Tab-separated table of C-alpha atoms in Angstrom:
chain	number	residue	atom	x	y	z
A	685	MET	CA	108.542	59.884	145.688
A	686	ILE	CA	108.206	56.959	148.757
A	687	LYS	CA	106.952	54.565	145.698
A	688	LYS	CA	109.548	55.120	143.694
A	689	ILE	CA	111.952	54.848	146.679
A	690	LEU	CA	109.947	51.662	147.730
A	691	LEU	CA	109.931	50.425	143.669
A	692	PHE	CA	113.987	50.297	143.460
A	693	LEU	CA	114.806	48.834	147.033
A	694	ILE	CA	112.350	45.970	145.494
A	695	VAL	CA	114.778	45.488	142.353
A	696	ALA	CA	117.406	46.091	143.947
A	697	VAL	CA	116.451	42.738	146.473
A	698	LEU	CA	115.522	41.085	142.956
A	699	ALA	CA	118.774	41.138	141.531
A	700	SER	CA	120.623	40.104	144.236
A	701	CYS	CA	119.027	37.075	145.125
A	702	SER	CA	119.360	36.402	140.891
A	703	SER	CA	123.277	37.104	141.063
A	704	SER	CA	123.785	34.032	144.304
A	705	LYS	CA	122.448	31.615	142.430
A	706	PRO	CA	125.027	30.918	139.757
A	707	ALA	CA	127.345	30.774	143.140
A	708	ILE	CA	125.909	27.762	144.254
A	709	ALA	CA	125.368	25.866	140.915
A	710	THR	CA	128.892	26.685	140.038
A	711	THR	CA	129.997	24.545	143.626
A	712	LYS	CA	127.704	21.377	143.086
A	713	LYS	CA	128.558	21.693	140.216
A	714	GLN	CA	132.588	21.503	141.488
A	715	ALA	CA	131.324	18.481	143.516
A	716	ALA	CA	130.150	16.291	141.061
A	717	VAL	CA	133.701	16.334	138.696
A	718	GLN	CA	135.395	15.557	142.150
A	719	LYS	CA	134.011	12.188	142.903
A	720	PRO	CA	135.613	10.352	139.485
A	721	ARG	CA	138.588	11.538	140.965
A	722	THR	CA	138.135	9.801	143.636
A	723	VAL	CA	136.842	6.791	142.281
A	724	ALA	CA	139.677	6.612	139.811
A	725	ALA	CA	142.032	6.668	142.683
A	726	LYS	CA	140.661	3.894	144.520
A	727	LYS	CA	140.615	2.088	141.174
A	728	GLU	CA	144.244	2.275	141.096
A	729	SER	CA	144.748	0.601	144.776
A	730	PRO	CA	145.492	-3.276	143.064
A	731	VAL	CA	147.734	-1.957	141.095
A	732	LYS	CA	150.207	-1.723	144.032
A	733	PRO	CA	151.459	-5.432	144.246
A	734	ILE	CA	153.168	-5.560	140.603
A	735	GLY	CA	155.884	-4.407	142.778
A	736	LYS	CA	156.969	-6.839	145.124
A	737	ASN	CA	159.922	-8.624	145.261
A	738	TYR	CA	160.063	-12.250	144.805
A	739	PRO	CA	162.719	-14.922	146.836
A	740	SER	CA	165.482	-15.741	144.076
A	741	THR	CA	164.623	-19.387	143.091
A	742	ASN	CA	168.339	-20.590	143.429
A	743	ASN	CA	168.302	-20.186	147.230
A	744	THR	CA	166.356	-23.189	147.757
A	745	THR	CA	165.030	-23.556	151.038
A	746	GLU	CA	163.865	-27.490	152.766
A	747	VAL	CA	162.299	-28.999	156.362
A	748	ILE	CA	165.444	-29.884	158.774
A	749	GLN	CA	163.176	-32.163	160.989
A	750	SER	CA	165.096	-33.170	164.148
A	751	THR	CA	164.713	-32.358	167.678
A	752	SER	CA	162.346	-29.600	166.055
A	753	LYS	CA	161.458	-28.998	162.313
A	754	THR	CA	162.886	-25.998	161.058
A	755	VAL	CA	162.528	-24.600	157.979
A	756	VAL	CA	166.139	-23.539	156.469
A	757	ASN	CA	167.306	-22.478	152.882
A	758	SER	CA	170.563	-23.118	151.514
A	759	SER	CA	171.886	-19.926	152.427
A	760	SER	CA	171.414	-20.099	155.913
A	761	ILE	CA	172.996	-23.000	155.877
A	762	ASN	CA	176.448	-21.470	153.601
A	763	ASP	CA	176.670	-18.970	156.656
A	764	TYR	CA	176.098	-21.763	159.708
A	765	VAL	CA	179.300	-23.340	158.464
A	766	LEU	CA	180.878	-20.445	157.745
A	767	GLN	CA	180.305	-19.465	161.469
A	768	TYR	CA	181.476	-22.519	163.087
A	769	LYS	CA	183.762	-24.301	160.990
A	770	ASP	CA	186.907	-23.300	162.646
A	771	ILE	CA	185.332	-24.266	165.772
A	772	ALA	CA	184.541	-28.050	164.014
A	773	MET	CA	188.071	-28.276	162.803
A	774	GLY	CA	190.276	-26.826	166.233
A	775	ASN	CA	187.642	-30.274	167.652
A	776	MET	CA	188.859	-32.159	164.703
A	777	GLN	CA	192.446	-31.401	165.426
A	778	LYS	CA	192.662	-31.943	169.623
A	779	TYR	CA	189.748	-34.747	169.885
A	780	GLY	CA	190.024	-36.702	166.349
A	781	ILE	CA	186.176	-35.857	165.269
A	782	PRO	CA	186.194	-34.993	161.485
A	783	ALA	CA	185.172	-31.577	160.981
A	784	SER	CA	182.749	-32.287	158.484
A	785	ILE	CA	180.833	-34.696	160.496
A	786	ILE	CA	180.803	-31.810	163.668
A	787	LEU	CA	179.084	-29.734	161.107
A	788	ALA	CA	177.138	-31.692	159.217
A	789	GLN	CA	175.416	-32.912	162.784
A	790	GLY	CA	175.204	-29.154	163.708
A	791	ILE	CA	173.262	-28.746	160.250
A	792	LEU	CA	170.960	-31.974	161.167
A	793	GLU	CA	170.433	-31.044	164.696
A	794	SER	CA	169.867	-27.565	165.240
A	795	GLY	CA	168.424	-27.041	161.956
A	796	ALA	CA	171.225	-24.910	160.743
A	797	GLY	CA	170.749	-22.741	163.939
A	798	LYS	CA	167.212	-22.121	163.929
A	799	GLY	CA	165.705	-24.521	165.454
A	800	ASP	CA	164.088	-24.533	169.257
A	801	LEU	CA	166.826	-25.534	171.341
A	802	ALA	CA	169.638	-24.298	169.093
A	803	VAL	CA	167.603	-20.462	170.237
A	804	SER	CA	166.757	-21.214	173.653
A	805	ALA	CA	169.526	-22.927	175.064
A	806	ASN	CA	172.128	-22.881	172.376
A	807	ASN	CA	172.616	-26.709	171.621
A	808	HIS	CA	173.271	-27.501	168.984
A	809	PHE	CA	173.931	-30.927	169.132
A	810	GLY	CA	170.634	-32.522	170.800
A	811	ILE	CA	172.400	-34.218	173.496
A	812	LYS	CA	169.733	-34.776	176.268
A	813	CYS	CA	170.697	-34.222	180.094
A	814	HIS	CA	172.049	-37.797	181.245
A	815	LYS	CA	172.632	-38.629	184.810
A	816	ASP	CA	175.946	-37.114	185.015
A	817	TRP	CA	175.220	-33.174	183.474
A	818	LEU	CA	175.170	-31.105	186.511
A	819	GLY	CA	174.379	-27.714	184.301
A	820	GLU	CA	171.631	-26.155	183.237
A	821	SER	CA	169.247	-27.804	181.347
A	822	VAL	CA	165.696	-27.128	179.195
A	823	ARG	CA	162.124	-29.040	178.818
A	824	HIS	CA	161.209	-29.741	175.027
A	825	ASP	CA	159.313	-32.551	173.389
A	826	ASP	CA	161.282	-35.141	171.757
A	827	ASP	CA	161.139	-38.420	172.040
A	828	ALA	CA	158.917	-38.381	174.859
A	829	GLU	CA	157.381	-35.526	176.075
A	830	GLN	CA	158.765	-32.619	178.080
A	831	GLU	CA	162.330	-34.177	178.142
A	832	CYS	CA	165.666	-33.017	179.615
A	833	PHE	CA	167.800	-31.116	177.537
A	834	ARG	CA	171.538	-29.298	178.414
A	835	LYS	CA	171.641	-25.514	178.049
A	836	TYR	CA	174.903	-23.682	177.083
A	837	ARG	CA	176.231	-19.962	177.818
A	838	GLU	CA	177.346	-19.874	174.385
A	839	ALA	CA	177.428	-22.165	170.895
A	840	SER	CA	180.762	-22.813	170.835
A	841	GLU	CA	179.776	-24.473	174.449
A	842	SER	CA	177.726	-26.774	172.793
A	843	TYR	CA	180.232	-27.798	170.266
A	844	ARG	CA	182.953	-28.362	173.355
A	845	ASP	CA	181.170	-31.083	175.365
A	846	HIS	CA	179.354	-32.691	171.593
A	847	ALA	CA	183.177	-34.467	171.228
A	848	LEU	CA	183.516	-34.729	175.306
A	849	PHE	CA	180.300	-36.785	174.995
A	850	LEU	CA	181.669	-38.437	171.970
A	851	VAL	CA	185.177	-39.140	173.517
A	852	GLY	CA	183.544	-39.683	177.393
A	853	LYS	CA	181.185	-42.695	176.421
A	854	ASN	CA	182.401	-46.118	175.830
A	855	ARG	CA	179.243	-46.581	173.201
A	856	TYR	CA	180.830	-44.807	170.873
A	857	ALA	CA	184.874	-46.223	171.194
A	858	SER	CA	184.468	-48.383	167.792
A	859	LEU	CA	184.094	-44.137	165.821
A	860	PHE	CA	188.050	-43.589	166.800
A	861	THR	CA	188.623	-46.557	164.822
A	862	TYR	CA	187.679	-45.502	161.757
A	863	GLU	CA	189.813	-42.889	159.391
A	864	LYS	CA	189.853	-39.913	160.915
A	865	ASP	CA	188.356	-38.262	157.471
A	866	ASP	CA	186.442	-41.638	156.709
A	867	TYR	CA	183.240	-39.405	156.861
A	868	ARG	CA	181.138	-42.347	155.624
A	869	ALA	CA	182.621	-44.671	158.025
A	870	TRP	CA	181.933	-42.247	160.944
A	871	ALA	CA	178.088	-41.582	160.026
A	872	LYS	CA	176.934	-44.787	160.021
A	873	GLY	CA	178.861	-45.453	162.643
A	874	LEU	CA	176.975	-43.259	164.827
A	875	ARG	CA	174.081	-44.392	163.728
A	876	ALA	CA	175.349	-47.990	165.254
A	877	CYS	CA	176.301	-46.615	168.217
A	878	GLY	CA	172.450	-45.097	168.952
A	879	TYR	CA	173.265	-40.809	168.781
A	880	ALA	CA	170.758	-41.188	166.697
A	881	THR	CA	167.098	-43.056	166.263
A	882	ASP	CA	166.010	-42.341	162.877
A	883	PRO	CA	167.445	-44.836	160.264
A	884	ASN	CA	167.808	-42.538	157.592
A	885	TYR	CA	170.720	-40.430	160.093
A	886	PRO	CA	174.041	-41.424	157.810
A	887	ASP	CA	172.046	-40.848	154.772
A	888	LYS	CA	171.358	-36.816	156.240
A	889	LEU	CA	174.546	-36.603	157.259
A	890	ILE	CA	176.584	-37.834	154.039
A	891	SER	CA	174.238	-35.631	152.163
A	892	TYR	CA	175.166	-31.907	154.045
A	893	ILE	CA	178.755	-33.158	153.815
A	894	GLU	CA	178.552	-33.499	149.982
A	895	ARG	CA	175.920	-30.762	148.715
A	896	TYR	CA	178.233	-28.566	151.085
A	897	ASN	CA	181.613	-29.165	150.342
A	898	LEU	CA	182.176	-30.205	154.519
A	899	HIS	CA	185.105	-33.191	153.863
A	900	GLN	CA	187.312	-29.861	152.558
A	901	TYR	CA	187.734	-28.994	156.472
A	902	ASP	CA	188.928	-32.638	157.155
A	903	CYS	CA	191.715	-31.956	154.430
A	904	GLN	CA	192.423	-28.781	155.772
A	905	ILE	CA	193.155	-30.589	158.827
A	906	THR	CA	194.750	-33.694	157.097
A	907	GLY	CA	196.841	-31.761	155.022
A	908	LYS	CA	195.111	-33.841	152.237
A	909	THR	CA	194.059	-32.491	149.135
A	910	TYR	CA	190.331	-31.972	148.589
A	911	VAL	CA	188.407	-33.118	145.072
A	912	ALA	CA	184.952	-31.469	145.325
A	913	ILE	CA	181.751	-34.009	144.649
A	914	ASN	CA	179.364	-31.726	144.183
A	915	LYS	CA	180.769	-28.923	140.692
A	916	SER	CA	177.368	-27.450	141.044
A	917	ALA	CA	179.406	-25.444	144.535
A	918	PRO	CA	182.799	-25.801	144.059
A	919	ALA	CA	184.891	-25.760	147.103
A	920	ARG	CA	185.993	-21.993	148.693
A	921	LYS	CA	189.830	-22.113	147.002
A	922	PRO	CA	192.086	-20.479	149.682
A	923	SER	CA	192.173	-16.134	149.772
A	924	TYR	CA	196.249	-16.791	149.844
A	925	ASP	CA	198.951	-18.977	148.022
A	926	VAL	CA	201.361	-20.286	150.171
A	927	ALA	CA	204.443	-19.416	148.011
A	928	SER	CA	203.510	-16.082	146.663
A	929	ASP	CA	202.025	-14.808	149.671
A	930	PRO	CA	205.149	-11.847	151.292
A	931	LYS	CA	202.980	-12.234	154.801
A	932	ILE	CA	204.172	-15.697	154.811
A	933	ASN	CA	208.067	-15.655	155.754
A	934	MET	CA	209.551	-18.265	153.632
A	935	SER	CA	213.587	-18.479	155.350
A	936	SER	CA	215.108	-17.671	151.942
A	937	ASN	CA	217.721	-20.036	152.821
A	938	ASP	CA	215.433	-23.247	152.832
A	939	PRO	CA	212.014	-23.094	151.207
A	940	ASN	CA	210.988	-25.668	153.755
A	941	LEU	CA	211.656	-23.851	156.548
A	942	TYR	CA	209.119	-21.455	158.499
A	943	GLU	CA	210.435	-18.151	160.269
A	944	VAL	CA	207.957	-17.501	163.898
A	945	GLN	CA	206.302	-14.260	163.345
A	946	LYS	CA	204.207	-12.202	166.608
A	947	GLY	CA	200.733	-13.993	166.926
A	948	ASP	CA	201.946	-17.137	165.616
A	949	THR	CA	200.586	-20.599	167.285
A	950	LEU	CA	201.083	-23.786	166.254
A	951	TYR	CA	197.578	-24.359	164.899
A	952	SER	CA	197.589	-21.266	162.461
A	953	ILE	CA	200.924	-22.015	161.335
A	954	SER	CA	199.569	-25.783	160.775
A	955	LYS	CA	196.274	-24.013	158.704
A	956	LYS	CA	199.364	-21.858	156.449
A	957	PHE	CA	200.594	-25.090	155.389
A	958	ASN	CA	197.831	-27.636	155.577
A	959	ILE	CA	199.796	-30.170	157.780
A	960	LEU	CA	199.192	-31.585	161.327
A	961	VAL	CA	200.077	-30.084	164.542
A	962	ASP	CA	201.712	-32.482	165.642
A	963	ASP	CA	203.660	-33.175	162.060
A	964	ILE	CA	204.687	-29.837	162.571
A	965	LYS	CA	205.960	-30.871	166.775
A	966	GLN	CA	207.361	-34.114	165.170
A	967	LYS	CA	209.502	-32.714	162.422
A	968	ASN	CA	210.706	-29.746	164.999
A	969	ASN	CA	211.397	-31.943	168.042
A	970	LEU	CA	209.000	-29.566	169.776
A	971	SER	CA	207.383	-31.188	173.331
A	972	ASP	CA	205.001	-28.507	173.681
A	973	ASN	CA	203.250	-25.475	172.189
A	974	ALA	CA	205.459	-22.726	172.535
A	975	LEU	CA	206.466	-20.258	170.413
A	976	SER	CA	209.322	-17.665	170.426
A	977	VAL	CA	209.611	-15.030	167.100
A	978	GLY	CA	211.671	-15.751	164.910
A	979	GLN	CA	212.254	-19.245	165.304
A	980	LYS	CA	212.244	-21.704	162.480
A	981	LEU	CA	210.080	-24.154	161.935
A	982	LYS	CA	210.083	-27.340	159.124
A	983	VAL	CA	206.715	-27.159	157.380
A	984	LYS	CA	207.729	-29.375	154.675
């Protein structure tokens, strides 16, 4: 009886051992099946760059070399012009410097606002300290190492100082004998007066003016009709028509008269009608810039 019991236990143990082996074999087979999946995932990874976005070929890049070497694209230059055109036109009206020249110099000297001096010192025209400068300064390598350049709190101060610099220096007096909108004469004159040592400086300025239609801003001040030179990039047309815009309150009795509205200034009116502030004052016998709401002004 004991032998039968022992024999039964031995058979049971053997049966148990044999039943566990398939489970181990199955685990190994599953592991073997999973390996190819891991390898397949690794092979798929190089496919990712197919979705990469490449820059548009229309937005061309160029290197601007002035006080620093700066790589910019045409979109950056257009943005720069839109940001500072009003300041340039204001300076043209006040100081007699062509807005096109101001903007072209700003583009060239500041690398369209992205050059080292423009970023670190808000200096958009590469103006050095000189003996009469009492403001802040920075050091920057140019014709010599670590030269002193003017530093401004904001870019608009640089634009104003540029105008005062040209107006206040006797060496630039000959520039103001040229027509206010003769950008070619001004570009060549700046080089002749010693503003820059680069012999190609005038050609660079003229190139920016004609490629980016900067002369249109001169015409907005002088009241002359602008004709785009660069046919591939036409001048931006005004977003309004003086004759049909209901915001512009022309007198019903006389179409040559404009009725002053709240918030108007002589400068804003001059821009609406493409007329000089001085011409408005002369037409209306104004001795100063004061205006009153409801006042009628001759603008044609």
